[in-house]
């Protein structure tokens, strides 16, 4: 099992060094264990490709079987947990920033009250890294977001459920006379970094109105976006949860053409869905998301 887990980590992370770091081994130990696995299988498992390694056909077959084994083990752990009277254990959650501000604290307070023996850890990571981290078993639950026309890639081994749809808003300074996206072709823009789903969606939305956004500020910190806009330094496209979590004043909100919304979803590994601990955390987070999205947001502040 240990050697199968090592092979699976190499398949996910691409290098022996990255797999070793993820599992707290040294690279030479990983190499030695995989050579033993090759002897047991009777076939080569890895071939070098530059600085990385590539799995052979035999290795990919073995990883598929290993994933099935790991799912069965996860289901067995969940069955054992179901036999206990109290919900306990550790659940590792990965969240993007706006959910971390608007949803996670209240969900943790609820869980602490209802299940005092349950430990929940939270990491803030880019949404693009969420599903890979879930499949690599770095996390047990990940919050992800999809933007209109720019969905996350679906992957085998993950169960994804929609938690809600979060309206997307045009945000300008309260003193601005430009309240429509089409009027802001000459504005300075505050957007997320290149390559992110949010940035690709925002750029496409501006192009649909006939202009290329002039990006003056680039940051993954959406709260910084709002502060820069409130200072009259630019315009931004932000989700509603960011507005709910922020106490920034001096913002004017405008609806976007077609009233787009991002989809917020919760993902778990296949086979872990009936774990009492994972179920409790997932329900608490989903409940808070639903509550926040149902509350709505002011048109201006």
Protein backbone atom coordinates (compact mmCIF):
# COMPACT_ATOMS: atom_id res chain seq x y z
CA UNK A 1 0.00 0.00 0.00
CA UNK A 2 2.82 2.40 0.82
CA UNK A 3 4.45 1.83 -2.56
CA UNK A 4 1.15 2.19 -4.40
CA UNK A 5 0.57 5.49 -2.61
CA UNK A 6 4.02 6.69 -3.69
CA UNK A 7 3.31 5.81 -7.31
CA UNK A 8 -0.02 7.60 -7.17
CA UNK A 9 1.67 10.72 -5.77
CA UNK A 10 4.25 10.69 -8.57
CA UNK A 11 1.43 10.44 -11.12
CA UNK A 12 -0.27 13.48 -9.56
CA UNK A 13 2.77 15.67 -8.95
CA UNK A 14 5.07 14.81 -11.85
CA UNK A 15 8.40 14.45 -10.04
CA UNK A 16 9.90 12.19 -7.42
CA UNK A 17 10.93 15.22 -5.38
CA UNK A 18 7.40 16.65 -5.30
CA UNK A 19 5.94 13.28 -4.31
CA UNK A 20 8.55 12.90 -1.59
CA UNK A 21 7.79 16.35 -0.20
CA UNK A 22 4.04 15.68 -0.20
CA UNK A 23 4.46 12.48 1.81
CA UNK A 24 7.36 13.69 3.97
CA UNK A 25 9.90 11.27 2.48
CA UNK A 26 13.28 11.93 0.94
CA UNK A 27 13.62 11.52 -2.83
CA UNK A 28 16.09 8.63 -2.62
CA UNK A 29 13.66 6.67 -0.43
CA UNK A 30 10.85 7.23 -2.94
CA UNK A 31 13.10 6.07 -5.77
CA UNK A 32 14.09 2.93 -3.84
CA UNK A 33 10.48 2.06 -2.98
CA UNK A 34 9.37 2.46 -6.57
CA UNK A 35 12.18 0.20 -7.77
CA UNK A 36 10.90 -2.43 -5.36
CA UNK A 37 7.41 -1.93 -6.77
CA UNK A 38 8.76 -2.44 -10.29
CA UNK A 39 10.24 -5.75 -9.16
CA UNK A 40 6.92 -6.79 -7.63
CA UNK A 41 4.99 -5.84 -10.76
CA UNK A 42 7.57 -7.21 -13.17
CA UNK A 43 7.44 -4.18 -15.46
CA UNK A 44 9.02 -0.70 -15.66
CA UNK A 45 6.84 1.99 -14.11
CA UNK A 46 8.61 5.30 -14.79
CA UNK A 47 10.51 6.83 -17.67
CA UNK A 48 12.37 10.17 -17.57
CA UNK A 49 11.06 13.17 -19.54
CA UNK A 50 13.42 16.09 -19.01
CA UNK A 51 13.41 16.88 -15.29
CA UNK A 52 10.15 15.07 -14.74
CA UNK A 53 9.10 11.45 -15.03
CA UNK A 54 6.29 9.88 -16.99
CA UNK A 55 4.31 6.82 -16.02
CA UNK A 56 4.48 3.83 -18.32
CA UNK A 57 1.30 2.15 -19.53
CA UNK A 58 1.76 -0.50 -16.85
CA UNK A 59 2.09 2.19 -14.18
CA UNK A 60 -1.10 3.94 -15.30
CA UNK A 61 -3.01 0.66 -15.07
CA UNK A 62 -1.62 0.15 -11.58
CA UNK A 63 -2.59 3.67 -10.49
CA UNK A 64 -6.19 3.10 -11.64
CA UNK A 65 -6.39 0.00 -9.46
CA UNK A 66 -4.69 1.85 -6.60
CA UNK A 67 -7.30 4.62 -6.75
CA UNK A 68 -10.06 2.03 -6.46
CA UNK A 69 -8.31 0.50 -3.44
CA UNK A 70 -7.93 3.89 -1.77
CA UNK A 71 -11.61 4.68 -2.34
CA UNK A 72 -12.58 1.38 -0.69
CA UNK A 73 -10.33 2.19 2.27
CA UNK A 74 -11.88 5.64 2.56
CA UNK A 75 -15.35 4.10 2.53
CA UNK A 76 -14.26 1.61 5.22
CA UNK A 77 -13.05 4.45 7.44
CA UNK A 78 -16.38 6.20 6.94
CA UNK A 79 -18.29 3.05 7.88
CA UNK A 80 -16.25 2.73 11.08
CA UNK A 81 -16.95 6.39 11.89
CA UNK A 82 -20.67 5.79 11.36
CA UNK A 83 -20.63 3.21 14.14
CA UNK A 84 -19.52 5.81 16.67
CA UNK A 85 -21.98 7.89 18.63
CA UNK A 86 -20.15 11.21 18.26
CA UNK A 87 -18.78 12.96 15.21
CA UNK A 88 -15.02 13.27 15.59
CA UNK A 89 -11.81 13.29 13.61
CA UNK A 90 -10.08 15.85 11.43
CA UNK A 91 -11.46 17.36 8.22
CA UNK A 92 -9.17 19.46 6.02
CA UNK A 93 -10.88 22.21 4.03
CA UNK A 94 -9.48 24.28 1.17
CA UNK A 95 -11.26 27.55 0.40
CA UNK A 96 -10.94 30.51 -1.93
CA UNK A 97 -10.71 33.99 -0.44
CA UNK A 98 -14.25 35.34 -0.56
CA UNK A 99 -15.75 32.17 0.92
CA UNK A 100 -13.03 32.26 3.55
CA UNK A 101 -14.19 35.72 4.62
CA UNK A 102 -17.94 35.38 4.22
CA UNK A 103 -18.71 31.74 4.97
CA UNK A 104 -16.01 29.76 6.77
CA UNK A 105 -15.94 31.57 10.17
CA UNK A 106 -19.68 31.14 10.78
CA UNK A 107 -19.54 27.50 9.63
CA UNK A 108 -16.67 26.80 12.04
CA UNK A 109 -18.56 28.38 14.95
CA UNK A 110 -21.58 26.20 14.17
CA UNK A 111 -19.43 23.05 13.98
CA UNK A 112 -17.63 23.88 17.20
CA UNK A 113 -20.98 24.12 18.98
CA UNK A 114 -22.55 21.01 17.43
CA UNK A 115 -19.51 18.71 17.27
CA UNK A 116 -16.89 19.75 19.84
CA UNK A 117 -14.77 16.64 19.16
CA UNK A 118 -14.44 17.50 15.46
CA UNK A 119 -11.28 19.28 14.29
CA UNK A 120 -11.45 21.34 11.11
CA UNK A 121 -8.40 22.84 9.43
CA UNK A 122 -8.73 25.47 6.70
CA UNK A 123 -6.27 26.47 3.99
CA UNK A 124 -6.64 29.37 1.58
CA UNK A 125 -5.48 28.24 -1.86
CA UNK A 126 -6.13 29.27 -5.48
CA UNK A 127 -9.24 27.60 -6.85
CA UNK A 128 -7.21 26.21 -9.74
CA UNK A 129 -5.22 24.12 -7.23
CA UNK A 130 -8.24 22.89 -5.29
CA UNK A 131 -9.20 19.73 -7.17
CA UNK A 132 -5.61 18.53 -7.62
CA UNK A 133 -5.13 19.00 -3.87
CA UNK A 134 -8.30 17.05 -3.17
CA UNK A 135 -7.26 14.10 -5.34
CA UNK A 136 -3.78 14.17 -3.82
CA UNK A 137 -5.48 13.87 -0.39
CA UNK A 138 -4.07 17.15 0.82
CA UNK A 139 -7.67 18.15 1.62
CA UNK A 140 -10.97 16.41 2.30
CA UNK A 141 -13.33 19.16 1.10
CA UNK A 142 -12.57 21.93 -1.35
CA UNK A 143 -14.65 24.94 -2.29
CA UNK A 144 -14.43 25.76 -5.96
CA UNK A 145 -15.88 28.37 -8.25
CA UNK A 146 -16.90 28.35 -11.92
CA UNK A 147 -17.36 31.50 -13.97
CA UNK A 148 -19.83 31.78 -16.87
CA UNK A 149 -18.23 30.22 -19.93
CA UNK A 150 -15.15 29.22 -17.92
CA UNK A 151 -15.96 26.09 -15.90
CA UNK A 152 -13.51 24.10 -13.85
CA UNK A 153 -12.26 20.94 -15.50
CA UNK A 154 -14.14 17.90 -14.22
CA UNK A 155 -12.03 15.04 -12.92
CA UNK A 156 -12.60 11.42 -12.06
CA UNK A 157 -12.48 10.62 -8.38
CA UNK A 158 -14.30 13.75 -7.18
CA UNK A 159 -17.95 14.29 -6.27
CA UNK A 160 -18.97 17.91 -6.86
CA UNK A 161 -22.22 19.47 -5.69
CA UNK A 162 -23.43 22.98 -6.38
CA UNK A 163 -23.85 25.09 -3.24
CA UNK A 164 -25.21 28.24 -4.88
CA UNK A 165 -24.86 30.88 -7.56
CA UNK A 166 -23.18 34.12 -6.59
CA UNK A 167 -24.10 37.20 -8.69
CA UNK A 168 -21.23 39.09 -10.31
CA UNK A 169 -21.20 42.88 -10.11
CA UNK A 170 -19.59 45.85 -11.76
CA UNK A 171 -18.08 47.98 -9.00
CA UNK A 172 -17.03 51.61 -9.44
CA UNK A 173 -16.34 54.52 -7.12
CA UNK A 174 -19.51 56.06 -5.73
CA UNK A 175 -18.67 59.38 -7.41
CA UNK A 176 -18.29 57.79 -10.84
CA UNK A 177 -20.83 58.66 -13.53
CA UNK A 178 -20.03 55.49 -15.45
CA UNK A 179 -22.41 52.78 -14.29
CA UNK A 180 -22.41 50.51 -17.35
CA UNK A 181 -19.68 48.16 -18.46
CA UNK A 182 -19.76 49.53 -22.00
CA UNK A 183 -18.92 53.01 -20.66
CA UNK A 184 -15.64 51.90 -19.08
CA UNK A 185 -13.44 51.21 -22.08
CA UNK A 186 -11.01 53.93 -20.98
CA UNK A 187 -11.10 53.13 -17.27
CA UNK A 188 -8.29 51.66 -15.22
CA UNK A 189 -9.17 48.14 -14.12
CA UNK A 190 -8.46 46.06 -11.05
CA UNK A 191 -8.47 42.38 -12.02
CA UNK A 192 -7.22 39.04 -10.78
CA UNK A 193 -3.95 37.62 -12.16
CA UNK A 194 -3.54 36.26 -15.67
CA UNK A 195 -4.46 32.61 -16.05
CA UNK A 196 -7.15 32.54 -13.36
CA UNK A 197 -10.76 31.70 -14.17
CA UNK A 198 -11.90 35.06 -12.80
CA UNK A 199 -9.47 36.95 -15.02
CA UNK A 200 -10.44 35.02 -18.14
CA UNK A 201 -14.13 35.64 -17.48
CA UNK A 202 -13.63 39.37 -16.74
CA UNK A 203 -11.55 39.87 -19.89
CA UNK A 204 -14.17 38.07 -21.98
CA UNK A 205 -16.95 40.22 -20.47
CA UNK A 206 -15.11 43.42 -21.42
CA UNK A 207 -14.33 42.16 -24.92
CA UNK A 208 -18.00 41.33 -25.39
CA UNK A 209 -18.66 45.05 -24.85
CA UNK A 210 -16.07 45.93 -27.49
CA UNK A 211 -12.95 46.83 -25.54
CA UNK A 212 -9.83 45.37 -23.98
CA UNK A 213 -9.55 46.20 -20.26
CA UNK A 214 -6.63 48.46 -19.32
CA UNK A 215 -5.37 46.53 -16.27
CA UNK A 216 -3.65 48.88 -13.88
CA UNK A 217 -3.83 46.73 -10.76
CA UNK A 218 -3.54 42.96 -10.63
CA UNK A 219 -4.12 40.98 -7.45
CA UNK A 220 -5.75 37.79 -6.20
CA UNK A 221 -6.91 39.75 -3.13
CA UNK A 222 -10.48 40.75 -3.96
CA UNK A 223 -10.72 42.89 -0.83
CA UNK A 224 -7.85 44.96 -2.21
CA UNK A 225 -9.86 45.35 -5.43
CA UNK A 226 -12.69 46.93 -3.47
CA UNK A 227 -10.42 49.29 -1.56
CA UNK A 228 -8.73 50.49 -4.74
CA UNK A 229 -12.10 51.08 -6.37
CA UNK A 230 -13.38 52.97 -3.31
CA UNK A 231 -10.37 55.29 -3.62
CA UNK A 232 -11.44 56.13 -7.16
CA UNK A 233 -8.47 54.35 -8.73
CA UNK A 234 -10.31 52.02 -11.06
CA UNK A 235 -13.23 49.69 -11.73
CA UNK A 236 -13.60 46.01 -10.90
CA UNK A 237 -15.81 42.98 -11.49
CA UNK A 238 -16.42 41.16 -8.22
CA UNK A 239 -18.68 38.42 -6.82
CA UNK A 240 -21.39 39.16 -4.30
CA UNK A 241 -19.75 37.28 -1.44
CA UNK A 242 -16.85 39.72 -1.61
CA UNK A 243 -19.28 42.59 -1.07
CA UNK A 244 -21.00 40.77 1.78
CA UNK A 245 -17.69 40.17 3.53
CA UNK A 246 -16.34 43.66 2.98
CA UNK A 247 -16.99 46.78 5.04
CA UNK A 248 -15.53 49.06 2.38
CA UNK A 249 -17.56 52.22 1.83
CA UNK A 250 -17.74 54.44 -1.22
CA UNK A 251 -18.72 51.76 -3.75
CA UNK A 252 -21.38 51.88 -6.45
CA UNK A 253 -22.73 48.53 -7.67
CA UNK A 254 -24.19 47.98 -11.10
CA UNK A 255 -25.74 44.90 -12.67
CA UNK A 256 -23.89 43.35 -15.58
CA UNK A 257 -25.50 42.48 -18.92
CA UNK A 258 -27.29 39.17 -18.61
CA UNK A 259 -26.89 39.15 -14.82
CA UNK A 260 -24.05 36.60 -14.74
CA UNK A 261 -23.22 34.59 -11.63
CA UNK A 262 -20.40 32.31 -10.62
CA UNK A 263 -21.22 28.82 -9.42
CA UNK A 264 -19.90 27.90 -5.98
CA UNK A 265 -19.48 24.17 -5.42
CA UNK A 266 -18.19 21.76 -2.80
CA UNK A 267 -16.03 18.83 -3.84
CA UNK A 268 -15.12 15.69 -1.94
CA UNK A 269 -13.35 12.51 -2.97
CA UNK A 270 -15.48 9.68 -4.27
CA UNK A 271 -16.05 7.19 -1.47
CA UNK A 272 -15.84 9.72 1.37
CA UNK A 273 -19.39 11.04 1.10
CA UNK A 274 -20.85 9.04 3.97
CA UNK A 275 -18.15 9.98 6.47
CA UNK A 276 -20.03 11.66 9.37
CA UNK A 277 -17.24 14.20 9.85
CA UNK A 278 -17.04 15.18 6.18
CA UNK A 279 -20.83 15.26 5.93
CA UNK A 280 -21.12 17.56 8.95
CA UNK A 281 -18.54 20.01 7.60
CA UNK A 282 -19.96 19.98 4.10
CA UNK A 283 -23.49 20.63 5.36
CA UNK A 284 -22.35 23.48 7.62
CA UNK A 285 -20.46 25.21 4.81
CA UNK A 286 -23.26 24.65 2.28
CA UNK A 287 -25.79 26.05 4.75
CA UNK A 288 -23.77 29.20 5.29
CA UNK A 289 -23.32 29.68 1.54
CA UNK A 290 -27.06 29.36 0.98
CA UNK A 291 -27.79 31.79 3.82
CA UNK A 292 -25.35 34.42 2.57
CA UNK A 293 -26.50 34.19 -1.05
CA UNK A 294 -30.18 34.36 -0.02
CA UNK A 295 -29.55 37.58 1.91
CA UNK A 296 -28.80 39.61 -1.23
CA UNK A 297 -26.60 42.69 -1.44
CA UNK A 298 -27.23 46.44 -1.41
CA UNK A 299 -27.26 48.35 -4.67
CA UNK A 300 -24.85 50.98 -3.36
CA UNK A 301 -23.06 51.93 -0.19
